[in-house]
C-alpha positions as YAML, in Angstrom:
chain: A
units: angstrom
residues:
- id: 1
  name: UNK
  ca: [0.00, 0.00, 0.00]
- id: 2
  name: UNK
  ca: [1.39, 3.37, -0.99]
- id: 3
  name: UNK
  ca: [1.59, 6.13, 1.52]
- id: 4
  name: UNK
  ca: [0.84, 9.72, 0.53]
- id: 5
  name: UNK
  ca: [4.42, 10.63, 1.43]
- id: 6
  name: UNK
  ca: [5.88, 8.05, -1.01]
- id: 7
  name: UNK
  ca: [3.58, 9.18, -3.82]
- id: 8
  name: UNK
  ca: [4.56, 12.79, -3.26]
- id: 9
  name: UNK
  ca: [8.25, 11.88, -3.23]
- id: 10
  name: UNK
  ca: [7.89, 9.94, -6.50]
- id: 11
  name: UNK
  ca: [6.05, 12.84, -8.10]
- id: 12
  name: UNK
  ca: [8.70, 15.35, -7.01]
- id: 13
  name: UNK
  ca: [11.50, 13.04, -8.18]
- id: 14
  name: UNK
  ca: [9.93, 12.48, -11.61]
- id: 15
  name: UNK
  ca: [9.42, 16.22, -12.08]
- id: 16
  name: UNK
  ca: [12.99, 16.88, -10.97]
- id: 17
  name: UNK
  ca: [14.34, 14.39, -13.53]
- id: 18
  name: UNK
  ca: [12.29, 15.97, -16.32]
- id: 19
  name: UNK
  ca: [13.40, 19.45, -15.27]
- id: 20
  name: UNK
  ca: [17.03, 18.33, -15.19]
- id: 21
  name: UNK
  ca: [16.75, 16.87, -18.70]
- id: 22
  name: UNK
  ca: [15.19, 20.10, -19.97]
- id: 23
  name: UNK
  ca: [17.95, 22.16, -18.37]
- id: 24
  name: UNK
  ca: [20.64, 19.94, -19.89]
- id: 25
  name: UNK
  ca: [19.11, 20.32, -23.34]
- id: 26
  name: UNK
  ca: [18.78, 24.09, -22.95]
- id: 27
  name: UNK
  ca: [22.31, 24.51, -21.59]
- id: 28
  name: UNK
  ca: [23.95, 22.88, -24.62]
- id: 29
  name: UNK
  ca: [25.66, 25.68, -26.60]
- id: 30
  name: UNK
  ca: [24.18, 26.04, -30.08]
- id: 31
  name: UNK
  ca: [27.28, 26.68, -32.15]
- id: 32
  name: UNK
  ca: [25.59, 25.97, -35.48]
- id: 33
  name: UNK
  ca: [24.35, 29.58, -35.56]
- id: 34
  name: UNK
  ca: [27.54, 31.09, -34.23]
- id: 35
  name: UNK
  ca: [26.59, 31.40, -30.58]
- id: 36
  name: UNK
  ca: [29.39, 31.93, -28.09]
- id: 37
  name: UNK
  ca: [29.41, 29.26, -25.39]
- id: 38
  name: UNK
  ca: [28.62, 30.35, -21.86]
- id: 39
  name: UNK
  ca: [32.08, 29.34, -20.66]
- id: 40
  name: UNK
  ca: [34.64, 31.29, -22.71]
- id: 41
  name: UNK
  ca: [37.46, 28.97, -21.71]
- id: 42
  name: UNK
  ca: [35.73, 25.88, -23.11]
- id: 43
  name: UNK
  ca: [36.94, 24.08, -26.20]
- id: 44
  name: UNK
  ca: [33.99, 25.49, -28.15]
- id: 45
  name: UNK
  ca: [35.60, 28.94, -28.22]
- id: 46
  name: UNK
  ca: [38.06, 27.66, -30.80]
- id: 47
  name: UNK
  ca: [35.18, 26.40, -32.93]
- id: 48
  name: UNK
  ca: [33.39, 29.73, -32.56]
- id: 49
  name: UNK
  ca: [36.48, 31.73, -33.49]
- id: 50
  name: UNK
  ca: [37.08, 29.56, -36.54]
- id: 51
  name: UNK
  ca: [33.43, 29.99, -37.51]
- id: 52
  name: UNK
  ca: [33.80, 33.75, -37.10]
- id: 53
  name: UNK
  ca: [36.82, 33.72, -39.38]
- id: 54
  name: UNK
  ca: [34.89, 31.73, -41.98]
- id: 55
  name: UNK
  ca: [31.86, 34.02, -41.80]
- id: 56
  name: UNK
  ca: [34.02, 37.10, -42.08]
- id: 57
  name: UNK
  ca: [34.99, 38.12, -45.62]
- id: 58
  name: UNK
  ca: [38.62, 37.07, -45.85]
- id: 59
  name: UNK
  ca: [39.48, 39.99, -48.16]
- id: 60
  name: UNK
  ca: [41.69, 41.28, -45.34]
- id: 61
  name: UNK
  ca: [44.33, 38.96, -46.74]
- id: 62
  name: UNK
  ca: [43.52, 39.44, -50.43]
- id: 63
  name: UNK
  ca: [40.91, 36.67, -50.64]
- id: 64
  name: UNK
  ca: [43.49, 33.95, -50.14]
- id: 65
  name: UNK
  ca: [42.27, 30.80, -48.47]
- id: 66
  name: UNK
  ca: [43.61, 30.51, -44.94]
- id: 67
  name: UNK
  ca: [43.29, 28.42, -41.83]
- id: 68
  name: UNK
  ca: [44.07, 29.56, -38.32]
- id: 69
  name: UNK
  ca: [44.70, 27.17, -35.47]
- id: 70
  name: UNK
  ca: [44.23, 28.12, -31.83]
- id: 71
  name: UNK
  ca: [47.44, 27.79, -29.82]
- id: 72
  name: UNK
  ca: [47.54, 29.50, -26.44]
- id: 73
  name: UNK
  ca: [46.91, 32.66, -24.44]
- id: 74
  name: UNK
  ca: [43.12, 32.75, -24.69]
- id: 75
  name: UNK
  ca: [41.57, 35.80, -23.06]
- id: 76
  name: UNK
  ca: [37.84, 36.34, -23.41]
- id: 77
  name: UNK
  ca: [35.86, 39.24, -21.96]
- id: 78
  name: UNK
  ca: [32.06, 39.45, -22.09]
- id: 79
  name: UNK
  ca: [30.38, 42.84, -22.29]
- id: 80
  name: UNK
  ca: [26.81, 43.86, -22.98]
- id: 81
  name: UNK
  ca: [25.22, 47.11, -24.07]
- id: 82
  name: UNK
  ca: [21.44, 46.98, -24.30]
- id: 83
  name: UNK
  ca: [20.32, 43.86, -26.18]
- id: 84
  name: UNK
  ca: [23.75, 43.29, -27.74]
- id: 85
  name: UNK
  ca: [26.38, 41.02, -26.27]
- id: 86
  name: UNK
  ca: [30.04, 41.57, -27.13]
- id: 87
  name: UNK
  ca: [32.85, 39.05, -26.74]
- id: 88
  name: UNK
  ca: [36.34, 40.46, -26.92]
- id: 89
  name: UNK
  ca: [38.64, 37.50, -27.58]
- id: 90
  name: UNK
  ca: [42.42, 37.46, -27.89]
- id: 91
  name: UNK
  ca: [44.68, 34.48, -28.43]
- id: 92
  name: UNK
  ca: [47.80, 33.36, -30.22]
- id: 93
  name: UNK
  ca: [47.54, 30.98, -33.12]
- id: 94
  name: UNK
  ca: [49.17, 29.51, -36.16]
- id: 95
  name: UNK
  ca: [47.96, 30.91, -39.47]
- id: 96
  name: UNK
  ca: [48.39, 28.89, -42.62]
- id: 97
  name: UNK
  ca: [47.76, 30.68, -45.92]
- id: 98
  name: UNK
  ca: [47.07, 27.85, -48.33]
- id: 99
  name: UNK
  ca: [47.90, 29.50, -51.66]
- id: 100
  name: UNK
  ca: [51.32, 30.69, -50.50]
- id: 101
  name: UNK
  ca: [52.07, 27.70, -48.29]
- id: 102
  name: UNK
  ca: [53.06, 30.16, -45.55]
- id: 103
  name: UNK
  ca: [52.83, 29.26, -41.87]
- id: 104
  name: UNK
  ca: [53.25, 32.00, -39.27]
- id: 105
  name: UNK
  ca: [52.57, 32.59, -35.59]
- id: 106
  name: UNK
  ca: [49.97, 35.32, -35.25]
- id: 107
  name: UNK
  ca: [48.31, 37.24, -32.45]
- id: 108
  name: UNK
  ca: [44.57, 37.36, -33.09]
- id: 109
  name: UNK
  ca: [42.18, 39.92, -31.63]
- id: 110
  name: UNK
  ca: [38.51, 39.39, -32.42]
- id: 111
  name: UNK
  ca: [35.46, 41.32, -31.29]
- id: 112
  name: UNK
  ca: [32.32, 39.27, -31.81]
- id: 113
  name: UNK
  ca: [28.98, 41.04, -31.47]
- id: 114
  name: UNK
  ca: [25.97, 38.89, -30.73]
- id: 115
  name: UNK
  ca: [22.74, 40.76, -31.34]
- id: 116
  name: UNK
  ca: [19.96, 38.92, -29.53]
- id: 117
  name: UNK
  ca: [22.32, 35.94, -29.11]
- id: 118
  name: UNK
  ca: [22.07, 34.69, -32.68]
- id: 119
  name: UNK
  ca: [23.80, 37.13, -35.04]
- id: 120
  name: UNK
  ca: [27.57, 37.16, -35.19]
- id: 121
  name: UNK
  ca: [29.50, 40.06, -36.74]
- id: 122
  name: UNK
  ca: [33.18, 39.54, -36.05]
- id: 123
  name: UNK
  ca: [35.72, 42.33, -36.32]
- id: 124
  name: UNK
  ca: [39.06, 40.62, -36.74]
- id: 125
  name: UNK
  ca: [42.57, 42.01, -36.43]
- id: 126
  name: UNK
  ca: [45.81, 40.13, -36.18]
- id: 127
  name: UNK
  ca: [49.47, 40.94, -36.15]
- id: 128
  name: UNK
  ca: [52.35, 38.68, -37.06]
- id: 129
  name: UNK
  ca: [54.62, 37.31, -34.41]
- id: 130
  name: UNK
  ca: [57.77, 35.27, -34.90]
- id: 131
  name: UNK
  ca: [57.51, 32.97, -37.93]
- id: 132
  name: UNK
  ca: [56.93, 29.35, -37.03]
- id: 133
  name: UNK
  ca: [59.23, 26.81, -38.61]
- id: 134
  name: UNK
  ca: [58.71, 23.12, -38.40]
...
């Protein structure tokens, strides 16, 4: 025979499990639309930065195909003004320009603006560091 206390406990537990599953689904960062993950030090920042570089018109290096690989020194700062969220991200990386076969160490500074958490308009600047040989 079930007691009212046991039934209430089961009901609370089942609702807690459903709520936990909903929270886990909602907390998953949606990077397919260029969202920045909640934790800027997570591995998804690299994916987001690479996505920002792909979205951005690469005419800043004369429309040459390039790849940039995250290396070290990640610094991310979150700011918000009104409905817009800004991520100011700096890191060091390796840039490979495919047409020239050039590999160089670069310092990358990116400002990503998220309007209503789904639009991404990156402003990208980088400066060369010591050339990487290897």
